[in-house]
Every structure is written in structure tokens, then in C-alpha cells.
PDB file of N, CA, C, O and CB in Angstrom:
ATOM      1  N   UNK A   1      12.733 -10.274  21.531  1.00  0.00           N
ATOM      2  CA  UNK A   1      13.755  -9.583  20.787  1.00  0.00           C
ATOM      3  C   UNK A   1      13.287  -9.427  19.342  1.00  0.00           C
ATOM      4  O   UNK A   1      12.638 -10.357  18.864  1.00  0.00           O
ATOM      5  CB  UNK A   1      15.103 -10.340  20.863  1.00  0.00           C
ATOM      6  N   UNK A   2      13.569  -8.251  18.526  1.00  0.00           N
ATOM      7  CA  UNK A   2      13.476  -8.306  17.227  1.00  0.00           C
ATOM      8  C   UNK A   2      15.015  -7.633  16.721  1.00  0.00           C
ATOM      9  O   UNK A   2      15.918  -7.044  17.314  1.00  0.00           O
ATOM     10  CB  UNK A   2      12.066  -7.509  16.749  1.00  0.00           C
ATOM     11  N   UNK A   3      14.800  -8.023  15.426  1.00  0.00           N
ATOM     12  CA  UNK A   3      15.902  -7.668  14.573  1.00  0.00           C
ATOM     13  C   UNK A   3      15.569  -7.088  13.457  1.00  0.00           C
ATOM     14  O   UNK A   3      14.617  -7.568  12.841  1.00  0.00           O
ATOM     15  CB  UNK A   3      16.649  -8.662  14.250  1.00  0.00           C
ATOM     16  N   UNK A   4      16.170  -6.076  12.990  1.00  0.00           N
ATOM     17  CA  UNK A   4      16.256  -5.286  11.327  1.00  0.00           C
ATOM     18  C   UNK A   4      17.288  -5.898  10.779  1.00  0.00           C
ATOM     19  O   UNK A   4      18.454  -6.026  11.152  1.00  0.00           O
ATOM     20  CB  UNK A   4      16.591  -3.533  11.184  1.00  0.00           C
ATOM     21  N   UNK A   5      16.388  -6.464   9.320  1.00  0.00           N
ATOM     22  CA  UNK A   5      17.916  -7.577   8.769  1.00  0.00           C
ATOM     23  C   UNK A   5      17.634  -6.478   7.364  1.00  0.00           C
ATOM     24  O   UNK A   5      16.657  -5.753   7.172  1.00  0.00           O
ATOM     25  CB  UNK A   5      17.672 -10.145   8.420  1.00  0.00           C
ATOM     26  N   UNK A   6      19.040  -6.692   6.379  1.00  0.00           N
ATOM     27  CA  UNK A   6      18.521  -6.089   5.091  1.00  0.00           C
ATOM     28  C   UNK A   6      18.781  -7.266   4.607  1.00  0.00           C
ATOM     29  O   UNK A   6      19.877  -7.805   4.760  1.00  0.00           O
ATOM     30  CB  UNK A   6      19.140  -4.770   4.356  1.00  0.00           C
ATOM     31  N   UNK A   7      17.703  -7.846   3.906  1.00  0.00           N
ATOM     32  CA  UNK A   7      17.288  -8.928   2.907  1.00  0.00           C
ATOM     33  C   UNK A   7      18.260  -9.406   1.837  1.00  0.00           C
ATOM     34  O   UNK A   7      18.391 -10.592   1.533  1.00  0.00           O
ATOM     35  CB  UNK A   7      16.132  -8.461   2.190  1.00  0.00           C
ATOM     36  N   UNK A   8      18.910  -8.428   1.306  1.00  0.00           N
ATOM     37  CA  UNK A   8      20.155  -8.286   0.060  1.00  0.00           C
ATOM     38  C   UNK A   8      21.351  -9.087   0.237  1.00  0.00           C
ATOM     39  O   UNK A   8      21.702 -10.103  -0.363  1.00  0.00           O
ATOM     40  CB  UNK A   8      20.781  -6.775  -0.065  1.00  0.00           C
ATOM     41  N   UNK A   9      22.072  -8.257   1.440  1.00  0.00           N
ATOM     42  CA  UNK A   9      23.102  -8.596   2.545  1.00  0.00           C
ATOM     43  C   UNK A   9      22.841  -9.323   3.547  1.00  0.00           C
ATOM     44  O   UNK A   9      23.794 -10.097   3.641  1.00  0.00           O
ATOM     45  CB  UNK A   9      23.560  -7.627   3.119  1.00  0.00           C
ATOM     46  N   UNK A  10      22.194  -9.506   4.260  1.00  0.00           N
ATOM     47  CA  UNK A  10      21.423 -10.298   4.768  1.00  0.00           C
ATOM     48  C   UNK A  10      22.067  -9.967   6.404  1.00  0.00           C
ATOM     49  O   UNK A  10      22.138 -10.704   7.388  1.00  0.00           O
ATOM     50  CB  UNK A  10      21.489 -11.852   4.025  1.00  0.00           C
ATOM     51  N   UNK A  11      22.498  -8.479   6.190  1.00  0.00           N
ATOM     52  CA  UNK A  11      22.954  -8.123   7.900  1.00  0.00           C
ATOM     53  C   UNK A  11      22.093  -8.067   8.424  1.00  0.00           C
ATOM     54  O   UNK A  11      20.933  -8.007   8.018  1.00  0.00           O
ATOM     55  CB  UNK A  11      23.625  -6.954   8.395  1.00  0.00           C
ATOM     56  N   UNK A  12      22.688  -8.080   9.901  1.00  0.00           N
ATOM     57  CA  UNK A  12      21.532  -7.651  11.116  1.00  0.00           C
ATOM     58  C   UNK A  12      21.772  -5.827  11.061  1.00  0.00           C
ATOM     59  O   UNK A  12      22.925  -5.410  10.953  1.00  0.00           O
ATOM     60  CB  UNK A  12      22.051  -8.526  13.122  1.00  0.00           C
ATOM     61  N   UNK A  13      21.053  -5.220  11.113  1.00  0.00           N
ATOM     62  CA  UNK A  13      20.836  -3.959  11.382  1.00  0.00           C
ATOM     63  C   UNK A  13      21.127  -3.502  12.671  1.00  0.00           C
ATOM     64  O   UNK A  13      22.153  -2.844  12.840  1.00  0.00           O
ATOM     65  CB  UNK A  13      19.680  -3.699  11.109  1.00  0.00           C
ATOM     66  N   UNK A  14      20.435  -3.731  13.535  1.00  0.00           N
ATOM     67  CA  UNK A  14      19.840  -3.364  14.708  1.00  0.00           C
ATOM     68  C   UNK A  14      19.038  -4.705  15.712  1.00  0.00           C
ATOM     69  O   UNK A  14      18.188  -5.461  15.241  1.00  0.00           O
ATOM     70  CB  UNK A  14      18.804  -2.229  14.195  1.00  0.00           C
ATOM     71  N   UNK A  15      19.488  -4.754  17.002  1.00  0.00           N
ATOM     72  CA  UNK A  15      19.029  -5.927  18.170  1.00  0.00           C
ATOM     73  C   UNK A  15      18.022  -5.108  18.702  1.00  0.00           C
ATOM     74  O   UNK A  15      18.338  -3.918  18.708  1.00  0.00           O
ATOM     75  CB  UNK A  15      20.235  -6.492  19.454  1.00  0.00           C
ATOM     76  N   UNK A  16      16.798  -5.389  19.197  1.00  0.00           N
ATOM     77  CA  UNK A  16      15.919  -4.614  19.847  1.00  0.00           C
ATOM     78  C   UNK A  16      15.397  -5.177  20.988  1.00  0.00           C
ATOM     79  O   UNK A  16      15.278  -6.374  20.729  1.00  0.00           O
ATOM     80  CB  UNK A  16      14.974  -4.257  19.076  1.00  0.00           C
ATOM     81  N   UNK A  17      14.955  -4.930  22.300  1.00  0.00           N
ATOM     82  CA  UNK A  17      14.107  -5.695  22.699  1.00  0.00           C
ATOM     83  C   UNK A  17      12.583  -5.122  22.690  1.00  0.00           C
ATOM     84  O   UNK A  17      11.868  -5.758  23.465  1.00  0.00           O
ATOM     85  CB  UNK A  17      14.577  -6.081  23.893  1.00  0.00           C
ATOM     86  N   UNK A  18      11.880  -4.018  21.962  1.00  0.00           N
ATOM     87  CA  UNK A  18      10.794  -3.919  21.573  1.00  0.00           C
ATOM     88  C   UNK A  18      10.786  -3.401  20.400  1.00  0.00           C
ATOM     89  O   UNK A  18      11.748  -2.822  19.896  1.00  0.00           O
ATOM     90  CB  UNK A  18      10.132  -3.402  22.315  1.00  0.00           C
ATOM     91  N   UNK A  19       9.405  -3.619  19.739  1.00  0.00           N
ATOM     92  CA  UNK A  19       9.026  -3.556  18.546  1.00  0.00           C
ATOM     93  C   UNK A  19       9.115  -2.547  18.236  1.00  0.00           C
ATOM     94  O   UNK A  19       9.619  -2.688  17.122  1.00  0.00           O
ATOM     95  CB  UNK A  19       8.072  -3.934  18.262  1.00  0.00           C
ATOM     96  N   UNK A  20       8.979  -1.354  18.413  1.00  0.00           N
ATOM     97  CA  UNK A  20       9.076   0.012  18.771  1.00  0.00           C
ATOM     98  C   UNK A  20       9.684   0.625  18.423  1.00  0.00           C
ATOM     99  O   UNK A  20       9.481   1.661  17.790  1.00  0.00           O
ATOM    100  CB  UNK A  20       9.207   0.309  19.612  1.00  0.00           C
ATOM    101  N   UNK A  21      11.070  -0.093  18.909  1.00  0.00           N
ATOM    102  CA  UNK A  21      12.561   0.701  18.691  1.00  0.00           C
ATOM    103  C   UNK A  21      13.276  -0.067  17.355  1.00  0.00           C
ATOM    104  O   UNK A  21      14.091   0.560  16.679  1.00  0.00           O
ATOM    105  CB  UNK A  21      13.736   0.495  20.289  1.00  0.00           C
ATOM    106  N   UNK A  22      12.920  -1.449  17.025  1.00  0.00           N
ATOM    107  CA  UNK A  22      12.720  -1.712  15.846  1.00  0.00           C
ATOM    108  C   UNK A  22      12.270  -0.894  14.523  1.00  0.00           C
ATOM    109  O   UNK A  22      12.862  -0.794  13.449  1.00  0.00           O
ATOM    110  CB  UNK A  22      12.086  -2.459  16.056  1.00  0.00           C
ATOM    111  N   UNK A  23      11.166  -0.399  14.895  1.00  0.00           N
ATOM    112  CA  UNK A  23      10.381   0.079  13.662  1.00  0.00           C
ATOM    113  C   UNK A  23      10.932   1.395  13.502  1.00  0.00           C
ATOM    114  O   UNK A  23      10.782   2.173  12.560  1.00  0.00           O
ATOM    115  CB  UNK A  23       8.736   0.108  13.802  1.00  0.00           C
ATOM    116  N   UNK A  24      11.671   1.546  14.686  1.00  0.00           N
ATOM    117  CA  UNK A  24      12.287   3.090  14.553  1.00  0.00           C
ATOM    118  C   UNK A  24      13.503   3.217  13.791  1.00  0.00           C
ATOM    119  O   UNK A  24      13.805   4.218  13.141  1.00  0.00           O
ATOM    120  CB  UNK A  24      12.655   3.719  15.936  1.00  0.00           C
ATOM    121  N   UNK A  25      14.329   1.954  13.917  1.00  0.00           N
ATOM    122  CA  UNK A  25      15.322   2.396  13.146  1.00  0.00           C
ATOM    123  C   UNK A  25      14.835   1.575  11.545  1.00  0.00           C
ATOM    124  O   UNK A  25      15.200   1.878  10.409  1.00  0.00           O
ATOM    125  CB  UNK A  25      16.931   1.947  13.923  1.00  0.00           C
ATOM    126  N   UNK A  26      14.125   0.733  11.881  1.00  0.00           N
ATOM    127  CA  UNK A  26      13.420   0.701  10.195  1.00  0.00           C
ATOM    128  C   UNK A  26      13.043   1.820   9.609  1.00  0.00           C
ATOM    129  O   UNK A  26      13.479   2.065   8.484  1.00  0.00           O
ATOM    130  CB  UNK A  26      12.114  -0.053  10.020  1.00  0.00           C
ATOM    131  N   UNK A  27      12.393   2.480  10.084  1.00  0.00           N
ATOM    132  CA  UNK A  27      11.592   3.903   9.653  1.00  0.00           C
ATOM    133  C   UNK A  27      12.925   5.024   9.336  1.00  0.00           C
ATOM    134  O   UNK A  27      13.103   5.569   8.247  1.00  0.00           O
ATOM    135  CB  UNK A  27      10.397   4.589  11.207  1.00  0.00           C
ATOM    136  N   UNK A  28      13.719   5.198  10.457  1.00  0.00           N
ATOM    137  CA  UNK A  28      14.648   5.642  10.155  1.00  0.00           C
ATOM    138  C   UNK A  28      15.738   5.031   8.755  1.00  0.00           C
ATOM    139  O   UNK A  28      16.498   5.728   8.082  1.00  0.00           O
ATOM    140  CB  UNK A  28      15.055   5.658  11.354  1.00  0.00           C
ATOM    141  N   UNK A  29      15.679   4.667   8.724  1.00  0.00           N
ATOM    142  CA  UNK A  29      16.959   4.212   6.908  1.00  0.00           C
ATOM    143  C   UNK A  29      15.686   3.794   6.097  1.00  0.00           C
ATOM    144  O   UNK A  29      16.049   3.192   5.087  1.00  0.00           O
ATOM    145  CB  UNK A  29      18.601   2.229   6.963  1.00  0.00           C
ATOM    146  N   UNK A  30      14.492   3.887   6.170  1.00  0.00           N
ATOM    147  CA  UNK A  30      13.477   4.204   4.789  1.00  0.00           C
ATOM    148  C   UNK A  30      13.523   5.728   4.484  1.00  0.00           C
ATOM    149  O   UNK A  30      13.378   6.094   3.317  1.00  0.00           O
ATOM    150  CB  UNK A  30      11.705   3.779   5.079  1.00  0.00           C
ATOM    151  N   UNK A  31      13.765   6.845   5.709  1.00  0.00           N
ATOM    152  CA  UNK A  31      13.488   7.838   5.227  1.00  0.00           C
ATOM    153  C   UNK A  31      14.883   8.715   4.687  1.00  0.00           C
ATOM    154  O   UNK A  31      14.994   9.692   3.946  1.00  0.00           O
ATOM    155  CB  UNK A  31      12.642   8.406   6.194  1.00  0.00           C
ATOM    156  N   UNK A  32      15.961   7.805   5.491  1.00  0.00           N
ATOM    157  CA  UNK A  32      17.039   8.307   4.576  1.00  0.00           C
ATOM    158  C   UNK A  32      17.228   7.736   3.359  1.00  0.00           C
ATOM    159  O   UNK A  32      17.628   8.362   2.377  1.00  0.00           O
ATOM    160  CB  UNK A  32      18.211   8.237   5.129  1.00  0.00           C
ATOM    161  N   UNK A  33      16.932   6.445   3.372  1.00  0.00           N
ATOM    162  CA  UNK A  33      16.981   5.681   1.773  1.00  0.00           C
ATOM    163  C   UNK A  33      16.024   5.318   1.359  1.00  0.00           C
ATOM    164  O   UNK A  33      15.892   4.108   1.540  1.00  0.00           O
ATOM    165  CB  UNK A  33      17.678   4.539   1.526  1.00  0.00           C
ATOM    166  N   UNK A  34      15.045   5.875   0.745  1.00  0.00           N
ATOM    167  CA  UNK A  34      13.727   4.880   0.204  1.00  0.00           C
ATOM    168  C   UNK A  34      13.950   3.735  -0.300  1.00  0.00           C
ATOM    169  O   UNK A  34      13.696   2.728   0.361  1.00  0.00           O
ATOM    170  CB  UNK A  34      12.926   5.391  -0.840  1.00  0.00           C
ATOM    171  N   UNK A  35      14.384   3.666  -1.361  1.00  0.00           N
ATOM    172  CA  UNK A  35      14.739   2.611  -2.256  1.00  0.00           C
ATOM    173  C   UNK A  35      14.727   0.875  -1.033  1.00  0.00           C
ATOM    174  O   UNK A  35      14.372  -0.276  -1.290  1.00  0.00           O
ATOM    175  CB  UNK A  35      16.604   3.197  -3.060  1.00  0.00           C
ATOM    176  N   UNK A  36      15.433   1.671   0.561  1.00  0.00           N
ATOM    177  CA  UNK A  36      15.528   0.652   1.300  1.00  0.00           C
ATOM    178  C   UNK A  36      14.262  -0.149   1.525  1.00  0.00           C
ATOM    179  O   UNK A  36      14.444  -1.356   1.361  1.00  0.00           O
ATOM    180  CB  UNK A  36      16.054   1.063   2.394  1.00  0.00           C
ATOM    181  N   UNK A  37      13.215   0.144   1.808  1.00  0.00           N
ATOM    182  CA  UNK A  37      11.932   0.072   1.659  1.00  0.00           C
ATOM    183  C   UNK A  37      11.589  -1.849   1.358  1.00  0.00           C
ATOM    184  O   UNK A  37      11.043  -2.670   2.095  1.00  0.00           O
ATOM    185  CB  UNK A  37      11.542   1.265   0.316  1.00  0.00           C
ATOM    186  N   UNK A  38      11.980  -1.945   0.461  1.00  0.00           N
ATOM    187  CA  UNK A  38      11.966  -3.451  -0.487  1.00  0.00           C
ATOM    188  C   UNK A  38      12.870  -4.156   0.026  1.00  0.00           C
ATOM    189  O   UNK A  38      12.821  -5.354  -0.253  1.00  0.00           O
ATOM    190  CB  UNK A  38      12.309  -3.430  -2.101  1.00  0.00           C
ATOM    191  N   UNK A  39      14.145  -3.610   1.063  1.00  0.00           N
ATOM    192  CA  UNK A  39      15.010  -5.143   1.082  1.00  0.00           C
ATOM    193  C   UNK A  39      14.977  -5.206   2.837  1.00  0.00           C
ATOM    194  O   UNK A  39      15.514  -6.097   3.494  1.00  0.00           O
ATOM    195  CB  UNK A  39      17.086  -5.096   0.205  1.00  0.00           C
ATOM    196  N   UNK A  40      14.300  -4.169   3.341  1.00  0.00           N
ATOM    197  CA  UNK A  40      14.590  -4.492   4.797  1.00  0.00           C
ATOM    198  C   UNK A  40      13.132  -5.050   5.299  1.00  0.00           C
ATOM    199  O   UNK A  40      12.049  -4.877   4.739  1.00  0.00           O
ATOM    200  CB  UNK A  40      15.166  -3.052   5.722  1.00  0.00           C
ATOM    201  N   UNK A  41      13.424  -5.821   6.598  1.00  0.00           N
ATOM    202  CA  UNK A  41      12.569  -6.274   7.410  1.00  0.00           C
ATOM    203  C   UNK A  41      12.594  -6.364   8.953  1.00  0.00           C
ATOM    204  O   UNK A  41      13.658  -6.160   9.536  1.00  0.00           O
ATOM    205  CB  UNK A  41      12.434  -7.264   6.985  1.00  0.00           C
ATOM    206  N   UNK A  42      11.409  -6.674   9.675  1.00  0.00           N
ATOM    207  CA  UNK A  42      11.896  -6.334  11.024  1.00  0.00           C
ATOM    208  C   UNK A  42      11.289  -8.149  11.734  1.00  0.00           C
ATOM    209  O   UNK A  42      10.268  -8.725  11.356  1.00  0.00           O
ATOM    210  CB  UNK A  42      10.932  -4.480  11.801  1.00  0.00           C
ATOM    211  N   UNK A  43      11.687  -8.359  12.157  1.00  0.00           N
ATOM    212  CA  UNK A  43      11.604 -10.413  12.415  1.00  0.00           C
ATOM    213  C   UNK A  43      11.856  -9.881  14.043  1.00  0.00           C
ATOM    214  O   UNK A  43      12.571  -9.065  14.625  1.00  0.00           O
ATOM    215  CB  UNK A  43      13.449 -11.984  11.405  1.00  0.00           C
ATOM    216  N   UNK A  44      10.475 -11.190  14.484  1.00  0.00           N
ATOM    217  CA  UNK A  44      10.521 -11.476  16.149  1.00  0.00           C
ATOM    218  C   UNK A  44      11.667 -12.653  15.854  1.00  0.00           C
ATOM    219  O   UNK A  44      11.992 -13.161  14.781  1.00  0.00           O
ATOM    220  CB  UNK A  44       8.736 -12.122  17.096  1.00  0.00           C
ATOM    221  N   UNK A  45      12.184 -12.911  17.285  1.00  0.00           N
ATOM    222  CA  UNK A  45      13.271 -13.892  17.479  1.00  0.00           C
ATOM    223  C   UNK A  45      12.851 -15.105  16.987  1.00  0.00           C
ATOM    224  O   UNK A  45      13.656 -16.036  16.962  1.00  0.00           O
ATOM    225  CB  UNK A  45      13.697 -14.059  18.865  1.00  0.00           C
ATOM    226  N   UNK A  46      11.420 -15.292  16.482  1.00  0.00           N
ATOM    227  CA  UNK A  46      11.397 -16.653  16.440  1.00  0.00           C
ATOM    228  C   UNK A  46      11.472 -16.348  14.465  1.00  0.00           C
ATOM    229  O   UNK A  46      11.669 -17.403  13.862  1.00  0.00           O
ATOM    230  CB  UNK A  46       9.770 -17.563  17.428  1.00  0.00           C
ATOM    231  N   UNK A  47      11.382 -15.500  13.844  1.00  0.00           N
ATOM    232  CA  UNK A  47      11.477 -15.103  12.587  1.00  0.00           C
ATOM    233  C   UNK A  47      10.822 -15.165  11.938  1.00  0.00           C
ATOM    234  O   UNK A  47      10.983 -15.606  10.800  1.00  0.00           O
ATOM    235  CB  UNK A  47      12.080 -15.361  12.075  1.00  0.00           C
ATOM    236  N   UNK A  48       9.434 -14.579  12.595  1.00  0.00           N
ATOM    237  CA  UNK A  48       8.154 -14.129  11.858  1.00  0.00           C
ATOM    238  C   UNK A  48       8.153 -12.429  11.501  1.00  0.00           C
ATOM    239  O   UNK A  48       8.461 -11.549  12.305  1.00  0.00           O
ATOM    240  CB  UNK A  48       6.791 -14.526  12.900  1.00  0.00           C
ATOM    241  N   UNK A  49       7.752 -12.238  10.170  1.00  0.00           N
ATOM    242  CA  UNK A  49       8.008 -11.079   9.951  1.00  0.00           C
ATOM    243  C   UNK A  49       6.765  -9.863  10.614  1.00  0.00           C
ATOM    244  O   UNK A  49       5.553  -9.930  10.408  1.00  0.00           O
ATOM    245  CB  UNK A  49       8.223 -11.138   8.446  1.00  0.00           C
ATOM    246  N   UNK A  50       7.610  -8.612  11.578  1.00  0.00           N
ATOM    247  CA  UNK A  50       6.690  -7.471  11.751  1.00  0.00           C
ATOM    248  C   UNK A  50       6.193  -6.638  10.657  1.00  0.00           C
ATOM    249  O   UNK A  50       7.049  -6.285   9.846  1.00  0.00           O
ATOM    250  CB  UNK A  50       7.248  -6.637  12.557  1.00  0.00           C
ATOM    251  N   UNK A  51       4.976  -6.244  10.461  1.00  0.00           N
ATOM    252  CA  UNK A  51       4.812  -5.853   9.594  1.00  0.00           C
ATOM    253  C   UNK A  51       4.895  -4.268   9.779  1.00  0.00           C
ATOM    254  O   UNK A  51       4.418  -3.753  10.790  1.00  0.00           O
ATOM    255  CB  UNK A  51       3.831  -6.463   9.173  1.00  0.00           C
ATOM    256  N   UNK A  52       5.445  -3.583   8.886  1.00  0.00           N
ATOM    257  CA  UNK A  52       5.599  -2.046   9.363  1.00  0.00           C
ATOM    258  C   UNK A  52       4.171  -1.221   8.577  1.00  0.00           C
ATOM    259  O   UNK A  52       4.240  -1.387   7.360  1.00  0.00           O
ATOM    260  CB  UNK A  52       7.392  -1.292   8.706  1.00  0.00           C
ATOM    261  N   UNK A  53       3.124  -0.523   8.930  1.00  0.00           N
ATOM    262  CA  UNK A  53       2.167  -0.549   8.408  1.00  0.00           C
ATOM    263  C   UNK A  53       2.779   0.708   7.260  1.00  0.00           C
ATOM    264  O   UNK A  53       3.531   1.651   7.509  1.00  0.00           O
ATOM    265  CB  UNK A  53       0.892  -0.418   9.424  1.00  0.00           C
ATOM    266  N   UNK A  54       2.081   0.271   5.823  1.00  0.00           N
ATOM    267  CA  UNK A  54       2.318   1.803   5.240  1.00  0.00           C
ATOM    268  C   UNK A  54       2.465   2.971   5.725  1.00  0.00           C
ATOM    269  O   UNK A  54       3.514   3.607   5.825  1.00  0.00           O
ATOM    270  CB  UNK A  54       1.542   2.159   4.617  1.00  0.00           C
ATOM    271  N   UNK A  55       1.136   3.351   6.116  1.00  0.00           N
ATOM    272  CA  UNK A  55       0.752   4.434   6.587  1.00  0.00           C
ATOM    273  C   UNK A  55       2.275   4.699   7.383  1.00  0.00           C
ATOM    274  O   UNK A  55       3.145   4.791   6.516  1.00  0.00           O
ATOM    275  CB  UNK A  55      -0.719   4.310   7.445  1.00  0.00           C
ATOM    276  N   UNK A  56       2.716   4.812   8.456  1.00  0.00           N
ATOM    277  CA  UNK A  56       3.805   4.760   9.151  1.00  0.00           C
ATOM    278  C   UNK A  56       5.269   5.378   8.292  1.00  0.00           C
ATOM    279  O   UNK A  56       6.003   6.350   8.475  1.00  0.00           O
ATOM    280  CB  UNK A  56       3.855   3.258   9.573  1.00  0.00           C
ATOM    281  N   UNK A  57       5.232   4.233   7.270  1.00  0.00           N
ATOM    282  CA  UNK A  57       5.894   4.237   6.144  1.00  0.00           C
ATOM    283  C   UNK A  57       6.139   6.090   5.574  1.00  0.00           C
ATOM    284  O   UNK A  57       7.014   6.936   5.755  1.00  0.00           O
ATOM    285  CB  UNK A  57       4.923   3.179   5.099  1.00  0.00           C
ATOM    286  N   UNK A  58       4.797   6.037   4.819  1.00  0.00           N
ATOM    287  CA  UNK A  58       4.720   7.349   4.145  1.00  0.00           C
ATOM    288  C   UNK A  58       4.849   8.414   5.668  1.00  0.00           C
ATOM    289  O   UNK A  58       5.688   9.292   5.469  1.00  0.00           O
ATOM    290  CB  UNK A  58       3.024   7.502   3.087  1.00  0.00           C
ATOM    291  N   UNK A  59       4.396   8.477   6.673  1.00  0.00           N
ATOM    292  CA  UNK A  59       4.576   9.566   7.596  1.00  0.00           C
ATOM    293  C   UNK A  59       6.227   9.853   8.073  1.00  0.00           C
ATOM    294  O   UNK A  59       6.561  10.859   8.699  1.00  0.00           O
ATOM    295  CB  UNK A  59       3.638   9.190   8.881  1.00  0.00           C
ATOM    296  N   UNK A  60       7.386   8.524   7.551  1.00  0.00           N
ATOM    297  CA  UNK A  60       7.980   9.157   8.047  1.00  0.00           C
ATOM    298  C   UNK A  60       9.229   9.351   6.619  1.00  0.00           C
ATOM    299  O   UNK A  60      10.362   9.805   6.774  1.00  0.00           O
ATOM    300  CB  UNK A  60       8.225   8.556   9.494  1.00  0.00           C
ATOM    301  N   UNK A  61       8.868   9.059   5.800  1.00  0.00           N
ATOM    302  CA  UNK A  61       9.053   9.945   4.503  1.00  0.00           C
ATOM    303  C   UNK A  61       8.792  11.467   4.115  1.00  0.00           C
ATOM    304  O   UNK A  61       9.458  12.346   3.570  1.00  0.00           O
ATOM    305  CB  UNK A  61       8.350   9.386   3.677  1.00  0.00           C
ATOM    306  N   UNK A  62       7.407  11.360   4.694  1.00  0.00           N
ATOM    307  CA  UNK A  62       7.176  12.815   5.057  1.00  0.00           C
ATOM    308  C   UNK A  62       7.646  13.736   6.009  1.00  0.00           C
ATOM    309  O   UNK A  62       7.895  14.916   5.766  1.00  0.00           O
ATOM    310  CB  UNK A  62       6.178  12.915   5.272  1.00  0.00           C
ATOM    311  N   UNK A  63       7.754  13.224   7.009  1.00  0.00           N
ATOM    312  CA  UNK A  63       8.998  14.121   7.650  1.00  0.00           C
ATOM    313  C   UNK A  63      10.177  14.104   7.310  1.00  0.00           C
ATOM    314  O   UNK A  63      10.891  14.989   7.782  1.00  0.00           O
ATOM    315  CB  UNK A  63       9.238  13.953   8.827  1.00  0.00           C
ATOM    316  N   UNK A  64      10.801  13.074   6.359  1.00  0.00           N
ATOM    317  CA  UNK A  64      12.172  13.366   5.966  1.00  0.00           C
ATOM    318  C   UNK A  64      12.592  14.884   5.125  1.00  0.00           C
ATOM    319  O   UNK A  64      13.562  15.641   5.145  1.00  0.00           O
ATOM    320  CB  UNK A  64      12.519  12.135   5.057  1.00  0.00           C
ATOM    321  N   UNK A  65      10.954  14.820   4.220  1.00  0.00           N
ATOM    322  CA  UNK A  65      11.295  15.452   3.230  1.00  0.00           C
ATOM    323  C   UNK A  65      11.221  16.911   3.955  1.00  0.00           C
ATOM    324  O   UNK A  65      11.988  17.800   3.585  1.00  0.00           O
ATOM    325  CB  UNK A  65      10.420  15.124   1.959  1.00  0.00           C
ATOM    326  N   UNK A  66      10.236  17.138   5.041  1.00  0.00           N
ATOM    327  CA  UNK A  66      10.183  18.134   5.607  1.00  0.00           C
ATOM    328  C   UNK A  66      10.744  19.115   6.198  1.00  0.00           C
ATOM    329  O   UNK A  66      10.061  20.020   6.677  1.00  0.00           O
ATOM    330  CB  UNK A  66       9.830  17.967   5.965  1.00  0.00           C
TER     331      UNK A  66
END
């Protein structure tokens, strides 16, 4: 299982059971909110952090803007 927490608030976002669909809705509220970028994270159940690679990052910024 992973989870999207925002760091600030410290909600759960989103329950996942792959990484995948995780990073998707991470990716998704970076490209509606950048700023989100800095307070969210995506944690396996045991609460090691996934790392979302930049690259990823900027591609789907770039399609926001697109």
C-alpha cells in the first residue's frame, strides 16, 4: 500500500495499492498546484518515502501548462 500525505496538514490524500496510481495523483495536484511540490509525499506502508523523480515532475507540469 502507499499513501499521498500533505506534510503541512498532515492528511492522507489518497490509499493506493500501487506506486503508480500514487504518483498519479501526486503528479496530479503538483500540476494543478505547484507550490504543492514541497509539502507532499508518497510513503510505502511501512513509511519510507517514494521518491517521485524530477524529471516526471517537470513532464507533468508541462502538460498542465499545455
Amino acid at each position: 500500500m502507499y499513501i499521498v500525505i500533505d506534510t503541512l496538514s498532515r492528511n492522507v490524500l489518497g490509499e493506493f495499492d500501487s506506486l503508480i496510481e500514487a504518483k498519479s495523483l501526486f503528479l496530479g495536484l503538483v500540476a494543478a498546484t505547484p507550490d504543492a511540490y514541497r509539502d507532499l509525499r508518497v510513503l510505502s506502508e511501512d513509511g519510507v518515502e517514494q521518491i517521485v523523480p524530477r524529471q516526471e515532475v517537470h513532464d507533468a507540469l508541462r502538460s498542465a501548462i499545455a
